[in-house]
Amino acid sequence: MHNPMKTTLATLMSLALLPAAATANPVVAPHAGTVTATTYYSSGSFHGAVDISSGKTCGVDPVKVAVKGMLAWNVTIRTTAKVCYGNGSGNQNEVKHTFANGYTFRQWHFLYDATLSQDKTCDRCAIGREGGTGNVTGPHTHLQYDKSGTNSTSWYAGTVKGEYLETGDAIGNVG
């Protein structure tokens, strides 16, 4: 005899055992500009990230978090000065989010803004202005996705050096 309660419970239990689909978060341009580096620098050395430069004077363009989705962001400010052409490796301002898969999305080099540059949970919120904090040759935004010190390059497949992006144009997916 058919037991509807047992069938319903069995169906619910089987659904509970299905793996949850991974959520992909789109990464979009945090400000308008040209992609100046991706997997390799012009010198041929490994870079493993996307760099975008507006080509404007330092501190002009606002920078938004590049990942779409309501996420918790940790902001680390290593310098509050207006730095446009570098102040040494390790001195970059950073905003980051670590996903459930253990990968961390990092965004570097923005200029500190007392009202914007703080930990927050948001979807594409402003974090500062385009700058050059850290080890840089000029103002730009660095977008990196890594796990245990190893940069992933597959997340931005199709984004190429020299490409011009408007704010919000697609770069790739993470998460």
C-alpha positions as YAML, in Angstrom:
chain: A
units: angstrom
residues:
- id: 1
  name: MET
  ca: [0.00, 0.00, 0.00]
- id: 2
  name: HIS
  ca: [1.24, 3.52, -0.90]
- id: 3
  name: ASN
  ca: [2.09, 5.70, 2.13]
- id: 4
  name: PRO
  ca: [2.00, 9.40, 1.12]
- id: 5
  name: MET
  ca: [3.70, 10.55, 4.34]
- id: 6
  name: LYS
  ca: [6.61, 8.15, 3.84]
- id: 7
  name: THR
  ca: [6.97, 9.18, 0.19]
- id: 8
  name: THR
  ca: [6.98, 12.85, 1.13]
- id: 9
  name: LEU
  ca: [9.60, 12.32, 3.85]
- id: 10
  name: ALA
  ca: [11.79, 10.25, 1.53]
- id: 11
  name: THR
  ca: [11.60, 12.96, -1.12]
- id: 12
  name: LEU
  ca: [12.50, 15.67, 1.37]
- id: 13
  name: MET
  ca: [15.42, 13.62, 2.72]
- id: 14
  name: SER
  ca: [16.79, 12.99, -0.77]
- id: 15
  name: LEU
  ca: [16.64, 16.72, -1.53]
- id: 16
  name: ALA
  ca: [18.50, 17.47, 1.68]
- id: 17
  name: LEU
  ca: [21.36, 15.24, 0.52]
- id: 18
  name: LEU
  ca: [21.83, 17.06, -2.80]
- id: 19
  name: PRO
  ca: [24.88, 19.32, -2.80]
- id: 20
  name: ALA
  ca: [24.04, 22.99, -2.76]
- id: 21
  name: ALA
  ca: [24.87, 24.80, -5.97]
- id: 22
  name: ALA
  ca: [27.84, 27.11, -5.63]
- id: 23
  name: THR
  ca: [26.93, 30.76, -5.85]
- id: 24
  name: ALA
  ca: [28.97, 32.76, -8.34]
- id: 25
  name: ASN
  ca: [29.35, 36.46, -7.69]
- id: 26
  name: PRO
  ca: [29.97, 38.65, -10.75]
- id: 27
  name: VAL
  ca: [33.03, 40.90, -10.66]
- id: 28
  name: VAL
  ca: [32.60, 44.21, -12.47]
- id: 29
  name: ALA
  ca: [34.78, 47.25, -13.10]
- id: 30
  name: PRO
  ca: [35.03, 49.31, -9.87]
- id: 31
  name: HIS
  ca: [35.54, 52.46, -11.96]
- id: 32
  name: ALA
  ca: [35.98, 53.30, -15.63]
- id: 33
  name: GLY
  ca: [39.42, 52.67, -17.08]
- id: 34
  name: THR
  ca: [41.79, 50.57, -19.11]
- id: 35
  name: VAL
  ca: [42.98, 47.10, -18.10]
- id: 36
  name: THR
  ca: [46.73, 47.63, -17.69]
- id: 37
  name: ALA
  ca: [47.73, 44.13, -16.52]
- id: 38
  name: THR
  ca: [46.25, 40.64, -16.18]
- id: 39
  name: THR
  ca: [48.07, 37.30, -15.83]
- id: 40
  name: TYR
  ca: [51.51, 38.67, -16.77]
- id: 41
  name: TYR
  ca: [53.16, 42.06, -16.58]
- id: 42
  name: SER
  ca: [54.67, 43.54, -19.77]
- id: 43
  name: SER
  ca: [58.03, 42.29, -18.47]
- id: 44
  name: GLY
  ca: [56.73, 38.71, -18.60]
- id: 45
  name: SER
  ca: [56.69, 38.15, -14.84]
- id: 46
  name: PHE
  ca: [53.58, 36.62, -13.25]
- id: 47
  name: HIS
  ca: [50.93, 39.01, -11.94]
- id: 48
  name: GLY
  ca: [47.79, 36.86, -11.62]
- id: 49
  name: ALA
  ca: [45.30, 39.68, -11.15]
- id: 50
  name: VAL
  ca: [43.50, 42.45, -13.04]
- id: 51
  name: ASP
  ca: [44.74, 46.05, -12.83]
- id: 52
  name: ILE
  ca: [42.52, 48.91, -14.04]
- id: 53
  name: SER
  ca: [43.69, 52.51, -14.44]
- id: 54
  name: SER
  ca: [41.42, 55.46, -15.17]
- id: 55
  name: GLY
  ca: [44.35, 57.40, -16.59]
- id: 56
  name: LYS
  ca: [43.21, 60.39, -14.55]
- id: 57
  name: THR
  ca: [44.90, 62.28, -11.75]
- id: 58
  name: CYS
  ca: [45.17, 60.34, -8.52]
- id: 59
  name: GLY
  ca: [42.23, 60.72, -6.14]
- id: 60
  name: VAL
  ca: [39.66, 61.78, -8.76]
- id: 61
  name: ASP
  ca: [37.64, 58.62, -9.45]
- id: 62
  name: PRO
  ca: [35.62, 56.98, -6.68]
- id: 63
  name: VAL
  ca: [36.31, 53.25, -6.32]
- id: 64
  name: LYS
  ca: [33.56, 50.74, -5.55]
- id: 65
  name: VAL
  ca: [33.92, 47.17, -4.35]
- id: 66
  name: ALA
  ca: [34.10, 45.14, -7.58]
- id: 67
  name: VAL
  ca: [32.14, 42.04, -6.48]
- id: 68
  name: LYS
  ca: [28.34, 42.09, -6.80]
- id: 69
  name: GLY
  ca: [26.33, 40.71, -3.90]
- id: 70
  name: MET
  ca: [25.65, 41.61, -0.29]
- id: 71
  name: LEU
  ca: [28.98, 40.62, 1.26]
- id: 72
  name: ALA
  ca: [30.96, 41.48, 4.40]
- id: 73
  name: TRP
  ca: [34.12, 43.43, 3.54]
- id: 74
  name: ASN
  ca: [37.17, 43.86, 5.77]
- id: 75
  name: VAL
  ca: [39.06, 47.10, 5.11]
- id: 76
  name: THR
  ca: [42.73, 47.42, 6.06]
- id: 77
  name: ILE
  ca: [44.19, 50.93, 5.90]
- id: 78
  name: ARG
  ca: [47.98, 50.99, 5.86]
- id: 79
  name: THR
  ca: [48.32, 54.65, 4.92]
- id: 80
  name: THR
  ca: [45.98, 57.63, 5.22]
- id: 81
  name: ALA
  ca: [48.19, 59.89, 3.08]
- id: 82
  name: LYS
  ca: [47.38, 60.76, -0.54]
- id: 83
  name: VAL
  ca: [49.80, 58.36, -2.24]
- id: 84
  name: CYS
  ca: [49.74, 58.26, -6.03]
- id: 85
  name: TYR
  ca: [53.00, 56.65, -7.15]
- id: 86
  name: GLY
  ca: [53.78, 54.10, -4.47]
- id: 87
  name: ASN
  ca: [55.04, 54.06, -0.91]
- id: 88
  name: GLY
  ca: [56.60, 50.60, -0.75]
- id: 89
  name: SER
  ca: [55.50, 47.00, -0.87]
- id: 90
  name: GLY
  ca: [53.06, 46.02, 1.86]
- id: 91
  name: ASN
  ca: [51.73, 49.56, 2.32]
- id: 92
  name: GLN
  ca: [48.70, 49.21, 0.05]
- id: 93
  name: ASN
  ca: [45.21, 49.88, 1.35]
- id: 94
  name: GLU
  ca: [43.07, 46.75, 0.99]
- id: 95
  name: VAL
  ca: [39.44, 45.64, 1.06]
- id: 96
  name: LYS
  ca: [38.82, 41.87, 1.11]
- id: 97
  name: HIS
  ca: [36.14, 39.21, 1.45]
- id: 98
  name: THR
  ca: [36.82, 35.50, 2.10]
- id: 99
  name: PHE
  ca: [34.31, 33.12, 0.51]
- id: 100
  name: ALA
  ca: [33.11, 29.76, 1.90]
- id: 101
  name: ASN
  ca: [35.41, 27.97, -0.60]
- id: 102
  name: GLY
  ca: [38.47, 29.46, 1.15]
- id: 103
  name: TYR
  ca: [39.30, 31.90, -1.66]
- id: 104
  name: THR
  ca: [39.73, 35.59, -0.86]
- id: 105
  name: PHE
  ca: [38.91, 38.46, -3.21]
- id: 106
  name: ARG
  ca: [41.21, 41.44, -2.63]
- id: 107
  name: GLN
  ca: [41.10, 44.97, -3.98]
- id: 108
  name: TRP
  ca: [44.16, 47.20, -3.47]
- id: 109
  name: HIS
  ca: [45.67, 50.68, -3.83]
- id: 110
  name: PHE
  ca: [42.64, 52.93, -3.16]
- id: 111
  name: LEU
  ca: [43.06, 56.16, -1.23]
- id: 112
  name: TYR
  ca: [41.74, 56.37, 2.31]
- id: 113
  name: ASP
  ca: [38.47, 58.24, 2.87]
- id: 114
  name: ALA
  ca: [37.39, 58.67, 6.51]
- id: 115
  name: THR
  ca: [33.70, 58.19, 5.68]
- id: 116
  name: LEU
  ca: [34.06, 55.30, 3.19]
- id: 117
  name: SER
  ca: [37.14, 53.27, 4.12]
- id: 118
  name: GLN
  ca: [35.77, 51.06, 6.91]
- id: 119
  name: ASP
  ca: [34.52, 47.50, 7.43]
- id: 120
  name: LYS
  ca: [31.02, 47.08, 6.03]
- id: 121
  name: THR
  ca: [28.47, 44.71, 4.57]
- id: 122
  name: CYS
  ca: [27.32, 46.01, 1.21]
- id: 123
  name: ASP
  ca: [26.71, 45.40, -2.49]
- id: 124
  name: ARG
  ca: [29.14, 47.42, -4.64]
- id: 125
  name: CYS
  ca: [29.69, 50.14, -2.05]
- id: 126
  name: ALA
  ca: [32.26, 52.93, -2.42]
- id: 127
  name: ILE
  ca: [35.48, 52.36, -0.45]
- id: 128
  name: GLY
  ca: [37.71, 55.28, -1.43]
- id: 129
  name: ARG
  ca: [39.25, 56.91, -4.50]
- id: 130
  name: GLU
  ca: [41.65, 55.55, -7.11]
- id: 131
  name: GLY
  ca: [45.15, 55.78, -5.72]
- id: 132
  name: GLY
  ca: [48.64, 54.38, -5.72]
- id: 133
  name: THR
  ca: [49.27, 53.02, -2.21]
- id: 134
  name: GLY
  ca: [51.78, 50.18, -1.94]
- id: 135
  name: ASN
  ca: [54.18, 48.96, -4.63]
- id: 136
  name: VAL
  ca: [52.88, 50.68, -7.79]
- id: 137
  name: THR
  ca: [53.99, 52.83, -10.72]
- id: 138
  name: GLY
  ca: [50.83, 54.94, -10.75]
- id: 139
  name: PRO
  ca: [47.19, 55.16, -9.68]
- id: 140
  name: HIS
  ca: [45.11, 52.07, -10.43]
- id: 141
  name: THR
  ca: [42.92, 49.40, -8.83]
- id: 142
  name: HIS
  ca: [44.22, 45.84, -8.37]
- id: 143
  name: LEU
  ca: [41.68, 42.96, -8.29]
- id: 144
  name: GLN
  ca: [42.94, 39.60, -7.03]
- id: 145
  name: TYR
  ca: [41.35, 36.22, -6.15]
- id: 146
  name: ASP
  ca: [43.59, 33.86, -4.19]
- id: 147
  name: LYS
  ca: [43.72, 30.92, -1.82]
- id: 148
  name: SER
  ca: [46.62, 30.19, 0.53]
- id: 149
  name: GLY
  ca: [48.89, 32.59, -1.36]
- id: 150
  name: THR
  ca: [48.15, 31.19, -4.83]
- id: 151
  name: ASN
  ca: [46.43, 33.55, -7.26]
- id: 152
  name: SER
  ca: [43.62, 32.19, -9.45]
- id: 153
  name: THR
  ca: [43.54, 33.49, -13.02]
- id: 154
  name: SER
  ca: [40.50, 31.60, -14.34]
- id: 155
  name: TRP
  ca: [37.97, 34.01, -12.80]
- id: 156
  name: TYR
  ca: [38.73, 36.77, -15.33]
- id: 157
  name: ALA
  ca: [38.97, 34.68, -18.52]
- id: 158
  name: GLY
  ca: [38.19, 36.92, -21.49]
- id: 159
  name: THR
  ca: [39.38, 40.15, -19.86]
- id: 160
  name: VAL
  ca: [42.46, 41.36, -21.73]
- id: 161
  name: LYS
  ca: [45.15, 43.99, -21.32]
- id: 162
  name: GLY
  ca: [44.30, 47.17, -23.20]
- id: 163
  name: GLU
  ca: [40.53, 46.65, -22.91]
- id: 164
  name: TYR
  ca: [38.54, 49.72, -21.85]
- id: 165
  name: LEU
  ca: [35.85, 49.12, -19.21]
- id: 166
  name: GLU
  ca: [33.03, 51.38, -18.07]
- id: 167
  name: THR
  ca: [32.05, 51.26, -14.38]
- id: 168
  name: GLY
  ca: [30.02, 48.07, -13.92]
- id: 169
  name: ASP
  ca: [31.27, 46.25, -17.06]
- id: 170
  name: ALA
  ca: [31.77, 42.51, -16.52]
- id: 171
  name: ILE
  ca: [35.24, 41.21, -15.69]
- id: 172
  name: GLY
  ca: [34.54, 37.69, -14.37]
- id: 173
  name: ASN
  ca: [33.02, 35.62, -11.56]
- id: 174
  name: VAL
  ca: [34.24, 34.56, -8.10]
- id: 175
  name: GLY
  ca: [32.87, 32.68, -5.13]
...
